[in-house]
Coordinates of C-alpha atoms in Angstrom, one line a residue:
M1 CA 68.2 201.6 167.0
R2 CA 70.3 201.5 170.2
V3 CA 70.6 197.9 170.5
G4 CA 74.3 197.8 169.6
P5 CA 75.5 200.2 172.3
D6 CA 73.4 198.5 174.9
L7 CA 75.0 195.2 173.9
R8 CA 78.5 196.7 174.0
A9 CA 77.8 198.1 177.5
G10 CA 77.7 194.6 178.7
D11 CA 74.2 194.5 180.0
P12 CA 74.0 191.1 181.7
D13 CA 70.4 190.4 180.9
R14 CA 70.9 191.1 177.2
H15 CA 74.1 189.0 177.1
V16 CA 72.3 186.0 178.7
K17 CA 69.5 186.2 176.1
V18 CA 71.9 186.4 173.2
K19 CA 73.6 183.2 174.4
Q20 CA 70.2 181.4 174.6
R21 CA 69.4 182.5 171.1
G22 CA 72.7 181.2 169.9
S23 CA 71.9 177.8 171.4
V24 CA 68.6 177.9 169.6
L25 CA 70.4 178.5 166.4
N26 CA 72.6 175.5 167.0
M27 CA 69.6 173.3 167.6
L28 CA 68.0 174.5 164.4
R29 CA 71.2 173.6 162.5
R30 CA 71.2 170.1 164.0
L31 CA 67.6 169.6 163.1
D32 CA 68.3 170.7 159.5
K33 CA 71.1 168.1 159.4
I34 CA 68.7 165.4 160.7
R35 CA 66.0 166.6 158.3
F36 CA 68.2 166.3 155.1
R37 CA 70.0 163.2 156.2
G38 CA 67.6 160.9 154.3
H39 CA 65.4 161.7 151.2
K40 CA 64.5 165.2 150.2
R41 CA 61.4 166.7 151.8
D42 CA 59.8 166.9 148.3
D43 CA 59.6 163.1 148.3
F44 CA 57.3 163.0 151.3
L45 CA 53.8 164.1 151.9
D46 CA 52.9 167.4 153.5
L47 CA 52.0 167.5 157.1
A48 CA 48.3 168.1 156.4
E49 CA 48.2 165.1 154.0
S50 CA 50.0 162.6 156.2
P51 CA 47.7 159.9 157.7
N52 CA 49.1 160.3 161.2
A53 CA 48.9 164.1 161.2
S54 CA 47.6 165.8 164.4
D55 CA 45.2 168.7 164.6
T56 CA 48.2 171.1 164.7
E57 CA 49.7 169.5 161.6
C58 CA 46.5 169.9 159.7
G59 CA 45.9 173.5 160.7
D60 CA 46.8 176.7 158.9
E61 CA 50.0 177.2 160.9
V62 CA 53.0 176.4 158.8
P63 CA 56.4 176.4 160.4
L64 CA 58.4 179.4 159.3
R65 CA 61.6 179.0 157.4
I66 CA 64.7 180.9 158.4
P67 CA 64.8 184.0 156.2
R68 CA 67.7 184.2 153.8
T69 CA 70.3 186.8 154.5
S70 CA 71.5 189.3 152.0
P71 CA 75.0 189.2 150.5
R72 CA 75.9 192.1 152.7
D73 CA 74.8 190.3 155.9
S74 CA 76.7 187.2 154.8
E75 CA 79.9 189.3 154.3
E76 CA 79.5 190.7 157.8
L77 CA 78.9 187.2 159.2
R78 CA 82.0 185.8 157.4
D79 CA 84.2 188.6 158.7
P80 CA 86.8 186.9 160.9
A81 CA 87.7 190.2 162.6
G82 CA 84.4 190.8 164.1
P83 CA 82.9 188.0 166.1
G84 CA 80.8 190.5 168.0
T85 CA 79.2 191.5 164.6
L86 CA 78.1 187.9 164.0
I87 CA 76.5 187.7 167.5
M88 CA 74.9 191.1 166.9
A89 CA 73.4 190.0 163.6
A90 CA 72.1 186.8 165.1
G91 CA 70.6 188.7 167.9
V92 CA 68.9 191.1 165.6
Q93 CA 67.4 188.2 163.6
D94 CA 66.2 186.4 166.7
F95 CA 64.9 189.6 168.1
N96 CA 62.7 190.1 164.9
R97 CA 61.1 186.8 165.4
T98 CA 58.9 186.1 168.3
E99 CA 59.4 183.3 170.7
F100 CA 56.1 181.7 169.6
D101 CA 57.2 181.4 166.0
R102 CA 60.5 179.8 166.9
L103 CA 58.7 177.2 169.0
N104 CA 56.4 176.4 166.1
E105 CA 59.3 176.1 163.8
I106 CA 61.1 173.7 166.2
K107 CA 57.9 171.7 166.5
G108 CA 57.5 171.5 162.8
H109 CA 61.1 170.3 162.3
L110 CA 60.6 167.6 165.0
E111 CA 57.4 166.4 163.4
I112 CA 59.0 166.3 160.0
A113 CA 61.9 164.2 161.4
L114 CA 59.4 161.8 163.0
L115 CA 57.4 161.5 159.8
E116 CA 60.6 160.8 157.8
K117 CA 61.4 158.1 160.4
H118 CA 57.9 156.6 160.0
F119 CA 58.1 156.6 156.2
L120 CA 61.5 155.0 156.2
Q121 CA 60.3 152.2 158.5
E122 CA 57.3 151.6 156.2
E123 CA 59.6 151.4 153.1
L124 CA 61.9 149.0 155.0
R125 CA 59.0 146.8 155.9
K126 CA 57.7 146.8 152.3
L127 CA 61.1 145.9 150.9
R128 CA 61.3 143.0 153.3
E129 CA 57.9 141.8 152.3
E130 CA 58.6 142.1 148.6
T131 CA 62.0 140.4 148.7
N132 CA 61.0 137.7 151.2
S133 CA 64.6 136.4 151.3
E134 CA 63.7 133.3 153.4
M135 CA 61.3 132.0 150.7
L136 CA 63.8 132.8 147.9
R137 CA 66.5 130.9 149.8
Q138 CA 64.2 127.9 150.2
E139 CA 63.2 127.9 146.5
L140 CA 66.9 128.2 145.6
D141 CA 67.7 125.1 147.7
R142 CA 64.9 123.1 146.1
E143 CA 66.1 124.0 142.6
R144 CA 69.6 123.0 143.5
Q145 CA 68.4 119.7 144.8
R146 CA 66.3 119.1 141.6
R147 CA 69.3 120.0 139.4
M148 CA 71.5 117.5 141.3
E149 CA 68.8 114.8 140.9
L150 CA 68.5 115.5 137.2
E151 CA 72.3 115.4 136.7
Q152 CA 72.4 112.0 138.4
K153 CA 69.6 110.7 136.2
V154 CA 71.3 112.0 133.0
Q155 CA 74.6 110.4 134.0
E156 CA 72.8 107.1 134.7
V157 CA 71.1 107.2 131.3
L158 CA 74.3 108.0 129.5
K159 CA 76.1 105.3 131.3
A160 CA 73.4 102.7 130.4
R161 CA 73.5 103.8 126.7
T162 CA 77.3 103.4 126.5
E163 CA 77.1 99.9 128.0
E164 CA 74.3 98.9 125.5
Q165 CA 76.3 100.2 122.6
T166 CA 79.5 98.4 123.6
A167 CA 77.5 95.2 124.2
Q168 CA 75.6 95.4 120.8
Q169 CA 78.5 96.5 118.7
P170 CA 79.1 93.7 116.1
P171 CA 82.5 92.7 114.6
K172 CA 83.9 94.7 111.7
G173 CA 83.3 92.0 109.1
Q174 CA 79.7 91.5 110.1
A175 CA 79.2 95.3 110.3
Q176 CA 80.2 95.7 106.7
V177 CA 77.9 92.8 105.5
N178 CA 74.9 94.2 107.4
N179 CA 75.5 97.8 106.4
G180 CA 73.4 97.6 103.3
A181 CA 70.6 95.8 104.9
D182 CA 70.5 98.3 107.8
R183 CA 70.2 101.2 105.3
R184 CA 67.3 99.5 103.6
S185 CA 65.5 98.8 106.9
Q186 CA 66.2 102.3 108.1
G187 CA 64.5 103.7 105.0
L188 CA 61.5 101.3 105.2
C189 CA 60.7 101.4 109.0
P190 CA 60.0 105.1 109.2
R191 CA 57.5 104.9 106.3
V192 CA 55.7 102.0 108.0
Q193 CA 55.6 103.8 111.3
K194 CA 54.4 107.0 109.7
W195 CA 51.6 105.2 107.8
F196 CA 50.5 103.2 111.0
Y197 CA 50.4 106.4 113.0
E198 CA 48.4 108.2 110.5
K199 CA 45.8 105.4 110.3
F200 CA 45.6 104.2 113.8
G201 CA 47.3 106.9 115.9
E202 CA 44.1 108.4 117.1
Y203 CA 42.7 105.1 118.3
V204 CA 46.0 104.2 120.1
E205 CA 45.8 107.6 122.0
D206 CA 42.4 106.7 123.3
F207 CA 43.7 103.6 125.1
R208 CA 46.4 105.6 126.9
F209 CA 46.0 105.4 130.7
Q210 CA 45.6 108.6 132.6
P211 CA 45.3 109.2 136.4
E212 CA 41.8 109.8 137.6
E213 CA 41.0 113.4 138.6
S214 CA 39.4 113.7 142.0
T215 CA 36.7 116.3 141.8
V216 CA 35.2 117.7 145.0
E217 CA 31.6 118.8 144.6
T218 CA 30.6 122.0 146.3
E219 CA 27.7 121.7 148.6
E220 CA 25.0 124.3 148.5
P221 CA 23.8 126.0 151.7
L222 CA 20.4 125.2 153.1
S223 CA 17.7 127.3 151.5
A224 CA 13.9 127.0 151.9
R225 CA 13.3 127.9 148.3
R226 CA 15.9 125.5 147.0
L227 CA 14.6 122.7 149.1
T228 CA 11.0 123.2 147.8
E229 CA 12.2 123.4 144.2
N230 CA 14.2 120.1 144.6
M231 CA 11.1 118.4 146.0
R232 CA 9.0 119.6 143.1
R233 CA 11.7 118.4 140.6
L234 CA 11.7 115.0 142.3
K235 CA 7.9 114.8 142.0
R236 CA 8.0 115.8 138.3
G237 CA 10.8 113.3 137.6
A238 CA 9.0 110.4 139.3
K239 CA 5.7 111.2 137.6
P240 CA 6.3 108.8 134.6
V241 CA 7.2 106.0 136.9
T242 CA 4.2 106.6 139.2
S243 CA 1.8 106.8 136.2
F244 CA 3.2 103.5 134.8
V245 CA 2.6 101.8 138.2
K246 CA -0.9 103.3 138.3
N247 CA -1.7 101.9 134.8
L248 CA -0.5 98.4 135.8
S249 CA -2.6 98.6 138.9
A250 CA -5.6 99.6 136.9
L251 CA -5.0 96.7 134.5
S252 CA -4.8 94.3 137.5
D253 CA -7.9 95.8 139.1
W254 CA -9.9 95.6 135.8
Y255 CA -10.5 99.4 136.0
S256 CA -11.5 99.2 132.4
V257 CA -13.0 95.8 131.6
Y258 CA -12.4 96.0 127.8
T259 CA -8.8 97.2 128.2
S260 CA -7.9 94.5 130.8
A261 CA -9.7 91.8 128.7
I262 CA -7.8 92.7 125.5
A263 CA -4.5 93.0 127.4
F264 CA -5.0 89.6 129.1
T265 CA -5.9 87.9 125.7
V266 CA -3.0 89.4 123.8
Y267 CA -0.5 88.5 126.6
M268 CA -1.6 84.9 127.0
N269 CA -1.5 84.3 123.2
A270 CA 2.0 85.9 123.0
V271 CA 3.3 83.7 125.8
W272 CA 1.7 80.6 124.3
H273 CA 3.3 81.1 120.9
G274 CA 6.6 82.3 122.4
W275 CA 6.3 85.9 121.4
A276 CA 6.4 87.5 124.9
I277 CA 9.8 89.1 124.4
P278 CA 9.0 90.5 120.9
M279 CA 5.7 91.8 122.3
F280 CA 7.5 93.8 125.1
L281 CA 10.0 95.2 122.7
F282 CA 7.2 96.3 120.3
L283 CA 5.4 98.0 123.2
A284 CA 8.7 99.9 124.1
I285 CA 9.1 101.0 120.5
L286 CA 5.4 102.1 120.4
R287 CA 5.9 104.1 123.6
L288 CA 8.9 105.9 122.2
S289 CA 7.1 106.7 119.0
L290 CA 4.2 108.2 120.9
N291 CA 6.6 110.2 123.0
Y292 CA 8.3 111.5 119.8
L293 CA 4.9 112.7 118.5
I294 CA 4.0 114.3 121.8
A295 CA 7.3 116.1 121.8
R296 CA 6.5 117.4 118.3
G297 CA 3.3 118.9 119.6
W298 CA 0.7 116.2 119.1
R299 CA -1.9 115.8 121.8
I300 CA -2.0 112.1 122.6
Q301 CA -3.2 110.5 125.8
W302 CA -2.5 106.8 126.2
S303 CA -3.4 106.1 129.8
I304 CA -6.0 103.8 131.4
V305 CA -6.4 106.0 134.4
P306 CA -7.3 109.6 133.5
E307 CA -4.7 112.0 134.7
V308 CA -5.8 114.7 137.1
S309 CA -3.9 117.9 136.7
E310 CA -2.9 119.3 140.1
P311 CA -2.9 123.1 140.5
V312 CA 0.7 124.4 140.5
E313 CA 1.1 127.1 143.1
P314 CA 3.4 129.9 141.9
P315 CA 6.4 130.4 144.2
K316 CA 6.1 133.5 146.4
E317 CA 8.9 136.0 146.2
D318 CA 8.6 137.6 149.7
L319 CA 8.0 135.2 152.6
T320 CA 7.9 136.0 156.2
V321 CA 10.0 134.1 158.7
S322 CA 7.1 132.0 160.0
E323 CA 6.1 131.1 156.4
K324 CA 9.6 130.1 155.5
F325 CA 9.8 128.0 158.7
Q326 CA 6.4 126.3 157.9
L327 CA 7.5 125.7 154.4
V328 CA 10.7 124.0 155.6
L329 CA 8.7 121.9 158.0
D330 CA 6.3 120.7 155.3
V331 CA 9.0 119.8 152.9
A332 CA 11.0 118.1 155.7
Q333 CA 7.9 116.1 156.6
K334 CA 7.4 114.9 153.0
A335 CA 11.1 114.0 152.7
Q336 CA 10.9 112.2 156.1
N337 CA 8.0 110.1 155.0
L338 CA 9.5 109.4 151.6
F339 CA 12.9 108.4 153.1
G340 CA 11.1 106.3 155.7
K341 CA 9.2 104.2 153.0
M342 CA 12.4 103.7 151.0
A343 CA 14.3 102.7 154.2
D344 CA 11.5 100.2 155.1
I345 CA 11.7 98.6 151.6
L346 CA 15.5 98.3 151.7
E347 CA 15.6 97.0 155.2
K348 CA 13.0 94.3 154.5
I349 CA 15.0 93.1 151.5
K350 CA 18.2 93.0 153.5
N351 CA 16.5 91.1 156.4
L352 CA 15.0 88.7 153.8
F353 CA 18.4 87.6 152.6
M354 CA 20.1 87.8 156.0
W355 CA 17.9 85.1 157.6
V356 CA 16.5 87.5 160.2
Q357 CA 13.2 85.6 160.0
P358 CA 14.3 82.0 159.2
E359 CA 10.8 80.7 158.5
I360 CA 10.3 83.4 155.8
T361 CA 13.8 83.1 154.2
Q362 CA 13.4 79.3 154.2
K363 CA 10.5 79.7 151.7
L364 CA 12.6 81.8 149.4
Y365 CA 15.4 79.3 149.7
V366 CA 13.2 76.3 148.7
A367 CA 11.8 78.3 145.8
L368 CA 15.2 79.1 144.4
W369 CA 16.3 75.5 144.7
A370 CA 13.2 74.4 142.8
A371 CA 13.8 77.0 140.0
F372 CA 17.4 75.9 139.8
L373 CA 16.6 72.2 139.4
A374 CA 13.8 73.0 136.9
S375 CA 16.2 75.1 134.8
C376 CA 18.7 72.1 134.8
F377 CA 16.3 69.3 133.8
F378 CA 13.6 71.0 131.7
P379 CA 14.0 72.9 128.4
Y380 CA 14.0 76.7 128.6
R381 CA 11.0 77.0 126.3
L382 CA 8.9 74.9 128.7
V383 CA 10.2 76.8 131.8
G384 CA 9.5 80.2 130.1
L385 CA 6.0 79.1 129.1
A386 CA 5.2 78.0 132.7
L387 CA 6.6 81.2 134.2
G388 CA 4.8 83.4 131.7
L389 CA 1.4 81.6 132.2
Y390 CA 1.7 81.8 136.0
A391 CA 2.6 85.6 135.8
G392 CA -0.4 86.3 133.6
I393 CA -2.9 84.4 135.7
K394 CA -1.4 85.8 138.9
F395 CA -1.5 89.4 137.7
F396 CA -4.9 89.5 135.9
L397 CA -6.9 87.0 137.9
I398 CA -5.5 86.0 141.3
D399 CA -4.5 89.5 142.4
F400 CA -8.0 90.8 141.4
I401 CA -9.6 88.2 143.6
F402 CA -7.2 88.8 146.5
K403 CA -7.8 92.6 146.4
R404 CA -11.5 92.1 146.5
C405 CA -11.3 89.5 149.3
P406 CA -8.7 90.8 152.0
R407 CA -9.3 87.8 154.4
L408 CA -8.6 85.4 151.6
R409 CA -5.4 87.3 150.7
A410 CA -4.2 87.3 154.3
K411 CA -4.5 83.5 154.3
Y412 CA -3.3 82.3 150.9
D413 CA -1.3 85.1 149.2
T414 CA 2.2 83.9 149.9
P415 CA 4.2 86.9 148.5
Y416 CA 2.0 89.3 150.4
I417 CA 2.3 87.4 153.6
I418 CA 6.1 87.2 153.3
W419 CA 6.4 90.9 152.6
R420 CA 4.0 91.9 155.4
N421 CA 5.8 89.7 158.0
L422 CA 9.3 90.9 157.1
P423 CA 10.5 93.2 159.9
T424 CA 12.4 96.4 159.6
D425 CA 15.4 97.4 161.8
P426 CA 13.3 99.6 164.2
Q427 CA 10.8 96.7 164.6
L428 CA 13.6 94.3 165.4
K429 CA 15.0 96.8 168.0
E430 CA 11.6 97.2 169.6
R431 CA 11.2 93.4 169.8
S432 CA 14.6 93.0 171.4
N433 CA 13.9 95.7 174.0
A434 CA 10.5 94.2 174.8
A435 CA 12.1 90.8 175.2
V436 CA 14.7 92.1 177.6
S437 CA 12.1 94.0 179.6
R438 CA 9.9 90.9 179.7
R439 CA 12.8 88.9 181.1
L440 CA 13.6 91.4 183.7
Q441 CA 9.9 91.6 184.7
T442 CA 9.6 87.8 185.0
A443 CA 12.8 87.7 187.0
S444 CA 11.7 90.4 189.4
S445 CA 8.3 88.8 189.9
R446 CA 9.8 85.4 190.6
S447 CA 12.1 87.0 193.2
Y448 CA 9.2 88.8 194.8
V449 CA 6.9 85.7 194.8
S450 CA 9.6 83.8 196.7
S451 CA 9.8 86.5 199.4
A452 CA 6.1 87.7 199.4
P453 CA 3.5 86.5 201.9
A454 CA 1.4 83.5 201.0
G455 CA -1.9 85.3 201.0
L456 CA -0.9 87.9 198.3
S457 CA -2.4 87.4 194.9
K458 CA -0.7 87.9 191.5
D459 CA -2.7 91.0 190.5
E460 CA -2.0 92.6 193.8
D461 CA 1.7 91.9 193.3
T462 CA 1.9 93.5 189.8
G463 CA 0.0 96.6 191.0
R464 CA 1.8 97.1 194.2
F465 CA 5.4 97.3 193.0
H466 CA 5.1 99.5 189.9
G467 CA 6.8 102.8 190.9
T468 CA 8.3 106.0 189.6
K469 CA 11.7 107.5 190.2
K470 CA 10.6 108.8 193.6
G471 CA 8.8 105.7 194.9
N472 CA 5.8 103.5 194.4
F473 CA 3.2 104.8 192.0
H474 CA 0.1 104.4 194.2
E475 CA 1.8 106.0 197.2
I476 CA 2.9 109.1 195.4
F477 CA -0.6 109.9 194.0
N478 CA -2.6 108.4 196.9
L479 CA -4.3 105.9 194.7
T480 CA -5.4 102.3 195.2
E481 CA -2.8 99.6 194.6
N482 CA -4.4 98.3 191.4
E483 CA -4.0 101.7 189.6
R484 CA -0.8 101.6 187.5
P485 CA 0.2 103.3 184.3
L486 CA -0.8 101.8 180.9
A487 CA 1.8 100.0 178.9
V488 CA 2.0 102.8 176.4
C489 CA 3.0 105.4 179.0
E490 CA 4.9 103.1 181.4
N491 CA 7.7 105.6 181.7
G492 CA 5.5 108.6 181.3
W493 CA 5.7 111.6 178.9
R494 CA 7.8 114.6 179.7
C495 CA 5.8 117.8 179.7
C496 CA 5.0 121.0 181.7
L497 CA 1.7 121.7 183.4
I498 CA 0.3 125.2 182.8
N499 CA -2.3 126.1 185.4
R500 CA -3.8 129.5 184.5
D501 CA -5.9 129.7 187.6
R502 CA -2.7 130.2 189.7
K503 CA -1.1 133.6 189.8
M504 CA 2.3 132.7 191.3
P505 CA 5.0 132.0 188.7
T506 CA 6.2 128.9 190.7
D507 CA 2.6 127.4 190.6
Y508 CA 1.8 128.6 187.1
I509 CA 4.2 126.3 185.2
R510 CA 5.5 123.0 186.6
N511 CA 7.8 120.6 184.8
G512 CA 7.2 116.9 185.3
V513 CA 5.9 113.6 183.9
L514 CA 2.4 112.7 182.8
Y515 CA 0.9 109.2 183.3
V516 CA -2.4 107.6 182.2
T517 CA -4.0 104.8 184.2
E518 CA -7.3 103.1 183.7
N519 CA -9.2 105.8 185.6
Y520 CA -6.9 108.7 186.3
L521 CA -4.7 111.2 184.6
C522 CA -1.6 111.7 186.9
F523 CA 1.0 114.4 186.7
E524 CA 4.2 114.1 188.8
S525 CA 6.1 117.3 189.4
S526 CA 9.9 117.1 189.0
K527 CA 10.5 119.4 192.0
S528 CA 11.2 117.7 195.2
G529 CA 8.6 118.5 197.9
S530 CA 5.3 117.4 199.2
S531 CA 2.7 115.6 197.0
K532 CA 0.7 118.8 196.8
R533 CA 2.6 119.7 193.6
N534 CA 1.4 116.6 191.9
K535 CA -1.9 116.6 190.0
V536 CA -4.5 113.8 189.7
I537 CA -7.5 114.1 187.5
K538 CA -10.3 111.6 187.1
L539 CA -11.0 110.7 183.5
V540 CA -14.8 110.7 184.3
D541 CA -14.6 114.4 185.5
I542 CA -13.0 115.6 182.2
T543 CA -15.5 117.7 180.2
D544 CA -13.4 118.5 177.2
I545 CA -10.0 117.3 175.8
Q546 CA -8.3 118.7 172.7
K547 CA -5.0 119.4 171.1
Y548 CA -3.7 122.8 172.1
K549 CA -1.1 125.3 170.7
V550 CA 0.5 127.2 173.5
L551 CA 2.3 129.9 171.4
S552 CA 0.4 131.0 168.3
V553 CA 3.6 132.6 166.9
L554 CA 5.3 129.3 166.3
P555 CA 4.4 127.3 163.2
G556 CA 2.8 123.9 163.3
S557 CA -0.2 122.5 165.3
G558 CA 1.5 122.9 168.7
M559 CA 2.8 120.4 171.3
G560 CA 0.1 120.7 174.0
I561 CA -3.1 119.1 175.3
A562 CA -5.8 121.1 177.0
V563 CA -8.0 119.3 179.6
S564 CA -11.1 121.0 181.0
T565 CA -12.6 119.9 184.3
P566 CA -15.5 121.4 186.4
S567 CA -13.1 122.3 189.3
T568 CA -11.0 124.6 187.1
Q569 CA -12.1 127.8 185.5
K570 CA -9.5 127.7 182.7
P571 CA -8.4 124.4 181.1
L572 CA -5.2 122.7 182.3
V573 CA -2.6 122.6 179.6
F574 CA 0.1 120.0 179.3
G575 CA 2.6 121.7 177.0
A576 CA 6.1 121.1 175.6
M577 CA 5.2 117.4 175.0
V578 CA 7.3 115.8 172.3
H579 CA 4.9 112.7 171.8
R580 CA 1.8 114.9 171.9
D581 CA -0.2 112.9 169.3
E582 CA 0.5 109.5 171.0
A583 CA -0.4 110.9 174.4
F584 CA -3.6 112.5 173.0
E585 CA -4.7 109.3 171.3
T586 CA -4.1 107.3 174.5
I587 CA -5.9 109.8 176.8
F588 CA -8.8 110.2 174.4
S589 CA -9.3 106.4 173.9
Q590 CA -9.2 105.7 177.6
Y591 CA -11.6 108.7 178.2
M592 CA -14.1 107.3 175.7
K593 CA -13.8 103.8 177.2
I594 CA -14.5 105.2 180.7
T595 CA -17.4 107.3 179.5
A596 CA -18.9 104.5 177.5
A597 CA -18.7 102.2 180.6
A598 CA -20.3 104.8 182.8
A599 CA -23.1 105.4 180.3
S600 CA -23.8 101.7 180.0
G601 CA -23.8 101.3 183.8
S602 CA -26.2 104.2 184.2
D603 CA -28.6 102.7 181.6
S604 CA -28.6 99.3 183.3

């Protein structure tokens, strides 16, 4: 090799390169210092295992380490007399390595330093989270405050005890006299206390007051299966009550003549001899005895009305979305009707006692005063006999006659009349609204009569000034002045008209309001424009009317009404109608009335 002589010759190019390689060595030494400044490299993950490793880090290229020099080379490097020899050895080592390897080695050292920095930051963050010095400081302050409070309480208790001891300390002579008695009492009192605690300690602990624990019940999410199961459980739980009510109704209706006659005779004899309460208690004991035998496996049926076993449908495991929706609707409808009946009963009882209907509550008031005075002046045996005889005659005889004669019941059955005439809260609201509208109508009619011409009749007045939101009713639909909406649909029903004969989307569906008059079916479009968008149909021209379901995918019976006329090829559909059933009944009844009148006119 002639590298040495060339270097000694002072070739400028070679000299410059050797200086660059020396600077690279200095950089490598600094990187080694940075690398081993913290933990050892063995404590950290390899580059390929680190989570933030790049593609280069996970590759097969591993940064080359600096090869160890032999003892001979180290002696040459340590020779103080030959600095040129050190430079030559470094140049030879750098020359053996390619520039690509050195760059990879520098890159590896830099990545190791960055990884060490990242790991150190993670460890610092974990240490901060684990120690949580701020929370520890707050807990320490709380404990200090508690300790100070406890010290103050202990000092107060000690001070109070010392004061009591000084106040209760007797003189020396008296202390000597009472010393023997105190010893006797000290020996007797613990025995008495121990005996009392052993005998009655458990009962005393039961009367110890404890704070009530507030328990919060967790609410279950809405589920179709759970809702159905709860309704079935409610039906099964109410079955004994409903069967008992059915049997009482069967006794009152004389469903079985022999059974009702025997029950009436036994009851009247028991009341006459004063055995009514023992009779009811004996019946309760007999019922429990029969239930015990039934629970043991006996087949006993004690019912006046024969029980009809309803088929139990097994619950389906896999239900489609529409079936689940329909199931929820059915259960919700049953729950709605049940809650409505219960609400009617409770509201009628409330209104009875709150003097909502004074003439009805007055009867109850007089009856209570009569019962109170009778209980004050007559013996209880006589009062009980009178009430028992009246209840038996009312239940077995009078109710039987009233149920068979409805007109007689509507005139003379006082409890039935009171209960039927008691209003519910929705009925009271409707009455108040009707009264307000009646007052406004009378006020408006009086104001118009005062300003109307003298030749205008009352009927013309009421028909002329009934209007919609856009103007007078007869002017919008080009009808006569006596045509006005019926009282049921005075404000109309919101709906959309679907005309399948039209092809334009704007004419195919129109939103608006539907009215029914004595002779016409009127639809007012909600879009502003000419009256061509409105629709007027004569009830006489209707050939068919039926309830209609616009979308067959949705569950239920639909919210539409289909009307067929000779002028349209396909029936007109009034869809998206919330009060569909009410509108259908109104239109159908008016249609039947018009057709019946037309038929009678043609026959005459």
